[in-house]
């Protein structure tokens, strides 16, 4: 990364964050998704939509669209990799701490990007439950 | 070409080598405390008074009306609190605008605890403050009005003289006198700083915005203006700002201002042409790109945009990776999550304000650098829009 100037106000991101920011994995929409989770942080305005494809209780595909800062894009990207192949139970265990660790940590002031993505994941899993049992929702 | 392209001159500027040259002797050989009686001290004292005269020439005032401070923030604090406290028997009301720098806004807010109240004037979509609104806000309790000469985020130039005349006439009609202060930190070496033409009683400058050193500011206080010093101690600056004067920085500030004013015409022309190249190259060419601020009543160095479908912070990182330094909103606010208070006051929606980008040019930028930005930036925006799902054709 040819970073000539990093300012005080520019958080120092880990190599992993910069990697996922520069080359985000699994960007886009799953048209026939089995679950969709959308979250917006009203303070900073960052918005994430997570699409999941689920087969026999296993997440087989994940895609995302994120309008946000470097951290929220990178955590979104890492999350899609993280959840693929996981069971719904395993996915439910993923919280903002796991997501922060998955990008080798977020700078102070940027940890709420992990919250945004964790909330979008939670929303997607909730959406799946609702779709599976609409009456009890 | 340099190894990076610096487009954040509104945040700060590099010190002009001629200014460094002028400052150097005052760190080492001529280090004397200007309060002493011996020759060494007198040399420091002389340099300081010469600096004061240089500044006074630019402001069109007498040297005794110029105080050197530790920056524009200190000058703003001193002016607002110092003016308000000195007038506390006359009233407790201040008027400012919603788009001031935090040094002004937070100074006004700090006065809430001492029984003062502040009216924050609205601005129009271009960031302009109306003199009529300002006059209407004057009450029989108003003691001080502070309005910036030019906005640091969007570059809008405010009609300070008209505002000053309007509020003073209104105050006189109410049988009272009020203090008018302007934060001219973004206008040093760029706009006319004559305090009589601006019709102000106090004015703030920061040397590091016009190729001078950081940590030194200038506060003009018109003779006869009520002022309660905010820093107590020795009798420096005629009891208005205690503390051993920072001679090298003071010399640097004055030399920087002198040079900036001397070269103002050339620099303004140069910056205006680069600024317009940026604006014309982005607005109308990139889908979902909007110019913030006034198209013509704006600082020659300032181009500020919103781009739909991206977050400014990501654009900054993308630019930084290409060796381009820019900012989103104001450097001081970038640490916070909230949308820029300036854009919000101008009626820009929170959604749109997320995608703001400020590019501020300077005397060392050239057309080649601007062309590089015009080539790189639309690509970054396009890429981020693919990630956000707001992809729109660019170009
Ligand atoms: C309009 C305005 N006022 C005040 C300041 C504060 O200047 P300093 O940080 O030098 O105290 C700035 C600089 O960011 C500014 O742009
Ligand atoms: S700035 Fe809030 S999540 Fe990125």
XYZ file of C-alpha atoms and ligand atoms in Angstrom:
552
model
C 0.000 0.000 0.000
C 1.490 3.291 -1.100
C 0.339 5.383 1.810
C 2.148 8.670 1.698
C 0.205 10.361 4.426
C -1.744 8.924 7.267
C -3.339 11.526 9.411
C -4.177 11.521 13.052
C -7.819 11.336 12.115
C -7.275 8.541 9.679
C -7.480 5.422 11.770
C -4.553 3.108 11.366
C -6.117 0.042 9.872
C -4.648 -3.437 10.012
C -3.237 -5.037 6.875
C -6.235 -7.342 6.900
C -8.686 -4.442 6.908
C -6.829 -2.800 4.040
C -6.782 -6.082 2.132
C -10.541 -6.559 2.447
C -11.181 -2.887 1.723
C -9.101 -2.998 -1.451
C -10.357 -6.396 -2.558
C -13.721 -6.968 -0.935
C -14.947 -10.565 -1.253
C -18.505 -11.542 -2.106
C -19.813 -8.129 -3.070
C -23.312 -8.099 -4.482
C -26.817 -9.405 -4.173
C -28.204 -12.956 -3.923
C -31.423 -12.621 -5.896
C -33.054 -15.711 -4.358
C -31.593 -15.255 -0.903
C -33.111 -17.231 1.950
C -32.361 -14.455 4.394
C -31.622 -10.741 4.140
C -30.399 -8.479 6.934
C -30.133 -4.746 6.562
C -28.710 -2.405 9.191
C -27.970 1.298 9.248
C -26.098 3.154 11.956
C -28.127 6.337 12.318
C -25.158 8.285 13.686
C -22.554 7.731 10.988
C -24.956 6.652 8.269
C -23.074 3.473 7.328
C -25.444 0.911 5.872
C -24.976 -2.810 5.280
C -27.164 -5.385 3.564
C -26.255 -9.049 4.012
C -27.725 -11.807 1.814
C -27.572 -15.462 2.843
C -28.305 -18.699 1.025
C -29.084 -21.500 3.469
C -29.291 -25.263 2.794
C -30.141 -27.792 5.529
C -29.208 -25.383 8.280
C -25.883 -24.500 6.704
C -24.990 -21.122 5.200
C -23.845 -22.015 1.706
C -23.465 -18.546 0.235
C -23.184 -14.985 1.547
C -22.992 -11.667 -0.239
C -23.072 -8.066 0.892
C -23.552 -4.468 -0.103
C -22.119 -1.807 2.194
C -22.145 1.932 1.935
C -19.692 2.955 4.583
C -16.232 3.524 5.876
C -13.182 1.380 5.264
C -13.852 -0.589 8.457
C -17.456 -1.394 7.664
C -16.586 -2.533 4.134
C -13.717 -4.708 5.379
C -15.715 -6.277 8.216
C -18.626 -6.928 5.852
C -16.306 -8.699 3.457
C -14.621 -10.788 6.151
C -18.010 -11.742 7.567
C -19.209 -13.244 4.304
C -16.112 -15.482 4.306
C -16.554 -16.304 7.961
C -20.175 -17.438 7.806
C -19.912 -19.576 4.679
C -20.048 -23.233 5.627
C -21.204 -22.446 9.160
C -24.376 -23.838 10.676
C -27.036 -21.390 11.795
C -26.154 -22.172 15.427
C -22.507 -21.387 14.780
C -23.409 -18.206 12.924
C -25.535 -17.060 15.836
C -22.435 -17.173 18.062
C -20.643 -14.588 15.911
C -20.612 -11.234 17.668
C -18.792 -7.957 17.164
C -15.757 -9.230 19.070
C -15.348 -12.178 16.697
C -15.683 -9.830 13.758
C -13.119 -7.394 15.176
C -10.713 -10.287 15.701
C -11.392 -11.541 12.192
C -9.865 -8.349 10.760
C -6.994 -8.326 13.303
C -8.662 -5.593 15.321
C -10.296 -2.268 14.558
C -8.840 1.094 15.572
C -10.491 2.901 18.491
C -13.439 4.895 17.232
C -14.096 2.317 14.531
C -15.214 -0.632 16.639
C -18.832 0.278 15.972
C -18.323 -1.002 12.407
C -18.219 -4.455 13.998
C -21.514 -3.711 15.732
C -23.110 -2.691 12.444
C -22.116 -5.907 10.705
C -22.948 -8.119 13.709
C -26.399 -6.498 13.797
C -26.898 -7.077 10.070
C -25.978 -10.750 10.558
C -28.378 -11.010 13.481
C -31.092 -9.384 11.370
C -30.484 -11.841 8.531
C -30.694 -14.840 10.880
C -33.863 -13.370 12.354
C -35.258 -12.908 8.865
C -34.606 -16.584 8.121
C -36.456 -17.645 11.250
C -39.384 -15.395 10.362
C -39.585 -16.793 6.867
C -39.389 -20.376 8.153
C -42.148 -19.901 10.695
C -44.167 -16.875 9.605
C -46.994 -17.567 12.032
C -44.909 -17.461 15.153
C -43.058 -14.321 14.098
C 6.189 15.164 -9.610
C 6.177 14.918 -5.818
C 5.512 11.532 -4.267
C 2.157 12.688 -2.995
C -0.465 15.237 -3.915
C -1.441 17.452 -1.026
C -4.989 18.761 -1.306
C -5.748 19.637 2.306
C -4.516 23.223 2.518
C -7.572 24.272 4.526
C -6.359 21.973 7.310
C -2.842 23.347 7.251
C -0.100 24.423 4.860
C 3.616 23.670 4.679
C 5.801 26.445 6.076
C 7.316 28.549 3.290
C 11.113 28.082 3.326
C 11.525 31.877 3.400
C 9.494 31.902 6.603
C 11.639 29.162 8.133
C 14.688 31.225 7.231
C 13.268 34.286 8.974
C 12.449 32.300 12.111
C 15.704 30.399 12.585
C 17.868 33.046 14.272
C 15.241 33.483 16.986
C 15.589 29.891 18.144
C 19.316 30.045 18.675
C 21.349 33.282 18.617
C 18.519 35.711 19.269
C 16.766 33.706 21.943
C 16.438 36.447 24.545
C 13.282 36.985 26.552
C 11.781 40.182 25.133
C 11.042 41.462 28.646
C 14.744 41.815 29.542
C 16.663 45.086 29.501
C 19.905 43.852 27.920
C 20.744 44.001 24.237
C 19.895 40.353 23.562
C 16.390 40.881 24.873
C 15.983 44.100 23.001
C 16.758 42.281 19.788
C 13.880 39.848 20.495
C 11.643 42.683 21.534
C 12.464 44.628 18.382
C 11.711 41.629 16.172
C 8.386 41.135 17.904
C 7.368 44.769 17.524
C 8.413 44.716 13.901
C 6.228 41.641 13.411
C 3.355 43.452 15.073
C 3.775 46.384 12.690
C 3.790 44.060 9.689
C 0.519 42.517 10.828
C -0.969 45.925 11.641
C -0.137 47.102 8.109
C -2.121 44.233 6.647
C -5.069 44.729 8.987
C -5.017 48.502 8.615
C -4.825 49.030 12.364
C -2.273 50.256 14.877
C 0.328 47.782 16.199
C -1.017 48.083 19.734
C -4.248 46.486 18.583
C -2.509 43.234 17.592
C -2.004 40.345 20.045
C -0.117 37.165 19.262
C -1.725 33.995 20.574
C -1.104 30.269 20.450
C -3.363 29.814 17.422
C -6.767 30.630 16.012
C -8.561 28.539 18.627
C -6.987 30.565 21.408
C -7.753 33.815 19.596
C -11.403 32.793 19.163
C -11.696 31.764 22.809
C -10.070 34.979 23.994
C -12.215 37.172 21.744
C -15.542 35.558 22.555
C -15.082 34.901 26.272
C -13.012 38.054 26.753
C -15.614 40.199 25.007
C -18.604 38.553 26.672
C -17.178 38.754 30.198
C -16.164 42.372 29.747
C -19.724 43.195 28.669
C -21.534 41.037 31.225
C -23.109 44.040 32.903
C -24.567 45.160 29.564
C -26.199 41.852 28.696
C -25.815 38.116 28.235
C -26.700 37.372 24.624
C -24.359 36.298 21.823
C -25.028 35.795 18.131
C -23.093 33.466 15.890
C -23.845 31.173 12.972
C -24.535 27.454 12.794
C -21.510 26.882 10.531
C -18.713 28.352 12.649
C -15.567 26.463 13.523
C -15.806 24.539 16.788
C -13.389 27.012 18.372
C -16.231 29.533 18.097
C -19.205 27.220 18.655
C -17.740 25.567 21.730
C -16.602 28.903 23.166
C -20.170 30.157 22.916
C -21.507 26.932 24.434
C -19.011 27.160 27.283
C -20.519 30.540 28.152
C -23.906 28.895 28.775
C -22.588 27.891 32.186
C -21.983 31.554 33.029
C -25.487 32.713 32.223
C -24.961 33.638 28.584
C -27.232 32.530 25.752
C -26.348 32.201 22.100
C -28.421 32.488 18.942
C -27.091 30.310 16.124
C -28.070 31.899 12.820
C -29.225 29.623 10.020
C -27.551 29.687 6.635
C -28.995 29.214 3.164
C -28.247 26.239 0.913
C -24.972 27.844 -0.202
C -23.891 28.488 3.385
C -24.559 32.231 3.333
C -25.617 34.107 6.458
C -28.137 36.886 5.933
C -27.380 40.316 7.419
C -31.127 40.831 7.941
C -31.383 37.628 9.999
C -28.410 38.765 12.032
C -29.949 42.187 12.692
C -33.246 40.603 13.684
C -31.498 38.427 16.232
C -30.117 41.470 18.095
C -31.909 42.073 21.381
C -31.488 44.530 24.226
C -29.292 41.896 25.880
C -26.905 41.278 22.946
C -23.236 41.926 23.695
C -21.252 40.167 20.992
C -21.663 38.903 17.437
C -19.152 36.497 15.909
C -19.365 35.477 12.239
C -16.614 33.789 10.250
C -15.159 35.539 7.208
C -14.929 32.302 5.247
C -16.065 28.813 6.104
C -13.386 26.186 6.549
C -15.414 23.283 5.184
C -17.301 24.592 2.183
C -15.348 27.803 1.554
C -18.341 30.134 1.472
C -17.344 33.780 1.991
C -19.671 35.594 4.366
C -20.753 39.230 3.958
C -19.086 40.197 7.235
C -19.093 43.965 6.643
C -22.812 43.949 5.785
C -23.582 41.780 8.798
C -21.538 44.010 11.088
C -23.245 47.159 9.823
C -26.679 45.559 10.155
C -26.215 44.329 13.726
C -24.540 47.551 14.882
C -27.304 49.719 13.429
C -29.899 47.553 15.108
C -27.996 47.701 18.401
C -27.603 51.491 18.177
C -31.324 51.766 17.540
C -31.745 49.927 20.833
C -29.353 52.391 22.418
C -26.483 49.981 22.911
C -23.080 49.035 21.610
C -22.011 45.537 20.658
C -18.748 43.843 19.773
C -18.364 42.251 16.349
C -15.723 39.536 15.952
C -14.788 37.585 12.842
C -12.853 34.345 12.601
C -10.793 35.002 9.474
C -8.587 31.932 9.912
C -9.368 30.663 6.405
C -8.981 34.060 4.786
C -5.419 35.031 5.745
C -3.452 36.040 2.654
C -6.522 35.332 0.532
C -9.167 37.972 1.221
C -9.049 41.643 2.202
C -8.344 41.737 5.949
C -8.698 45.485 6.479
C -10.568 45.745 9.764
C -12.190 49.058 8.878
C -13.529 47.776 5.594
C -14.689 44.627 7.385
C -16.121 46.887 10.110
C -15.103 44.475 12.862
C -13.851 45.041 16.408
C -11.988 41.761 16.685
C -10.455 39.413 14.143
C -8.765 36.015 14.354
C -5.991 34.602 12.161
C -3.871 31.421 12.230
C -0.395 31.501 10.659
C -0.411 27.857 9.621
C -3.214 28.489 7.144
C -0.989 30.856 5.113
C 2.335 28.987 4.969
C 3.402 30.034 8.442
C 4.090 27.865 11.493
C 1.461 26.090 13.580
C 0.745 27.142 17.131
C 0.692 30.873 16.542
C -2.367 33.006 15.971
C -3.218 36.654 15.700
C -6.000 38.435 17.533
C -6.899 41.970 16.564
C -8.733 43.959 19.235
C -9.870 47.437 18.230
C -8.816 50.138 20.698
C -11.564 50.772 23.205
C -13.202 47.363 22.817
C -14.129 45.904 26.200
C -11.917 42.882 26.805
C -11.331 40.696 29.844
C -8.106 38.729 29.433
C -8.513 34.972 29.589
C -4.927 34.218 30.499
C -3.409 35.814 33.573
C 0.196 36.160 34.596
C 2.886 38.540 33.409
C 2.165 41.825 31.717
C 2.963 40.632 28.205
C 0.804 41.835 25.316
C -0.239 44.816 27.419
C -1.841 42.568 30.027
C -4.098 40.966 27.445
C -2.257 37.647 27.109
C 0.210 36.558 29.750
C 3.207 34.383 28.970
C 6.668 34.789 27.470
C 6.135 35.617 23.824
C 7.079 32.946 21.300
C 9.403 35.121 19.233
C 10.335 32.650 16.466
C 6.691 31.813 15.805
C 5.633 35.448 15.989
C 8.349 36.414 13.501
C 7.249 33.502 11.306
C 3.589 34.459 11.466
C 4.291 38.033 10.411
C 6.677 37.048 7.626
C 4.196 34.470 6.347
C 1.389 37.032 6.341
C 3.566 39.622 4.612
C 4.525 37.174 1.861
C 0.987 35.828 1.480
C -0.423 39.313 1.046
C 2.386 40.332 -1.297
C 1.719 37.270 -3.475
C -2.035 37.217 -2.929
C -3.026 38.116 -6.490
C -0.893 35.443 -8.131
C -1.773 32.762 -5.600
C -5.491 33.454 -5.733
C -5.494 33.309 -9.509
C -3.493 30.071 -9.489
C -5.718 28.429 -6.860
C -8.947 29.595 -8.490
C -7.978 28.017 -11.784
C -7.069 24.690 -10.124
C -10.219 24.793 -8.004
C -12.415 25.379 -11.043
C -10.658 22.602 -12.922
C -11.621 20.258 -10.081
C -15.200 21.472 -9.909
C -15.744 21.438 -13.663
C -14.049 18.051 -13.925
C -16.306 16.407 -11.358
C -19.693 18.110 -11.209
C -21.612 17.216 -14.343
C -19.032 14.575 -15.308
C -19.492 12.185 -12.407
C -23.056 11.034 -11.873
C -24.372 11.889 -8.422
C -21.689 14.509 -7.689
C -22.710 17.789 -6.113
C -20.788 20.942 -5.252
C -21.246 22.171 -1.685
C -21.113 25.874 -0.951
C -21.480 28.895 -3.194
C -20.267 28.611 -6.788
C -18.596 32.042 -6.840
C -18.605 33.470 -3.295
C -16.089 30.856 -2.217
C -12.454 30.705 -1.222
C -10.124 30.347 -4.219
C -8.679 27.140 -2.758
C -11.833 25.282 -1.754
C -13.708 22.563 -3.635
C -16.190 20.559 -1.570
C -18.407 17.817 -2.936
C -20.893 15.153 -2.006
C -20.924 11.911 -3.944
C -23.980 9.690 -3.768
C -23.494 6.065 -2.829
C -20.121 6.300 -1.078
C -18.791 7.272 2.348
C -16.256 10.099 2.416
C -13.927 8.194 4.711
C -13.591 5.358 2.206
C -12.903 7.845 -0.565
C -10.152 9.398 1.585
C -8.539 6.015 2.138
C -8.795 5.235 -1.554
C -7.160 8.571 -2.380
C -4.479 8.109 0.266
C -3.546 4.786 -1.293
C -2.958 6.696 -4.518
C -0.846 9.240 -2.641
C -3.481 11.947 -2.546
C -4.214 13.747 0.736
C -7.711 15.165 1.130
C -10.304 15.494 3.844
C -13.936 14.828 4.472
C -15.614 17.648 6.269
C -13.153 19.484 8.458
C -10.033 17.837 9.845
C -11.180 18.617 13.347
C -14.552 16.908 12.891
C -13.337 13.809 11.117
C -12.788 12.035 14.404
C -16.477 12.202 15.137
C -19.182 10.027 13.652
C -21.803 12.681 13.176
C -22.385 14.282 9.813
C -20.718 17.645 9.339
C -22.569 20.402 11.221
C -21.855 22.725 8.299
C -23.464 20.506 5.665
C -26.360 19.766 8.010
C -26.963 23.497 8.519
C -26.955 23.969 4.742
C -29.784 21.456 4.480
C -27.730 18.586 3.074
C -29.385 15.329 4.154
C -27.513 12.993 6.489
C -27.493 10.370 3.712
C -25.826 12.703 1.279
C -23.451 14.256 3.843
C -21.884 10.819 4.400
C -20.298 11.117 0.974
C -18.596 14.474 1.437
C -15.099 15.251 0.235
C -13.074 18.451 0.635
C -10.213 19.187 -1.735
C -8.310 22.373 -0.925
C -5.535 23.437 -3.275
C -2.449 25.514 -2.562
C 0.310 27.413 -4.236
C 2.491 24.350 -4.851
C -0.195 22.308 -6.639
C -0.190 22.208 -10.418
C -2.532 21.247 -13.244
C -0.895 17.874 -13.681
C -1.779 16.966 -10.101
C -5.370 18.028 -10.611
C -5.579 15.895 -13.743
C -4.298 12.915 -11.764
C -7.079 13.460 -9.220
C -9.658 13.755 -11.986
C -8.458 10.443 -13.336
C -8.210 8.585 -10.007
C -11.192 9.897 -8.058
C -14.004 8.810 -10.427
C -12.480 5.306 -10.455
C -12.456 5.166 -6.646
C -16.049 6.345 -6.512
C -17.130 3.825 -9.137
C -15.457 0.989 -7.231
C -17.038 2.001 -3.915
C -20.428 2.299 -5.565
C -20.108 -1.263 -6.779
C -19.541 -2.286 -3.169
C -22.461 -0.234 -1.903
C -24.805 -1.350 -4.645
C -25.306 2.213 -5.770
C -23.212 1.724 -8.888
C -23.906 4.371 -11.465
C -22.024 5.053 -14.635
C -19.119 7.423 -14.135
C -17.573 9.626 -16.780
C -12.147 28.892 10.633
C -11.173 28.310 11.601
N -11.134 28.759 12.873
C -10.278 28.258 13.767
C -9.387 27.253 13.444
C -8.496 26.703 14.508
O -7.168 26.967 14.250
P -6.033 26.350 15.183
O -6.211 24.874 15.111
O -4.779 26.801 14.542
O -6.211 26.863 16.545
C -9.382 26.759 12.136
C -8.462 25.668 11.737
O -8.840 24.517 11.604
C -10.298 27.289 11.194
O -10.344 26.830 9.948
S -18.210 5.115 10.300
Fe -19.750 4.088 11.359
S -19.535 2.032 10.713
Fe -18.133 3.131 9.509
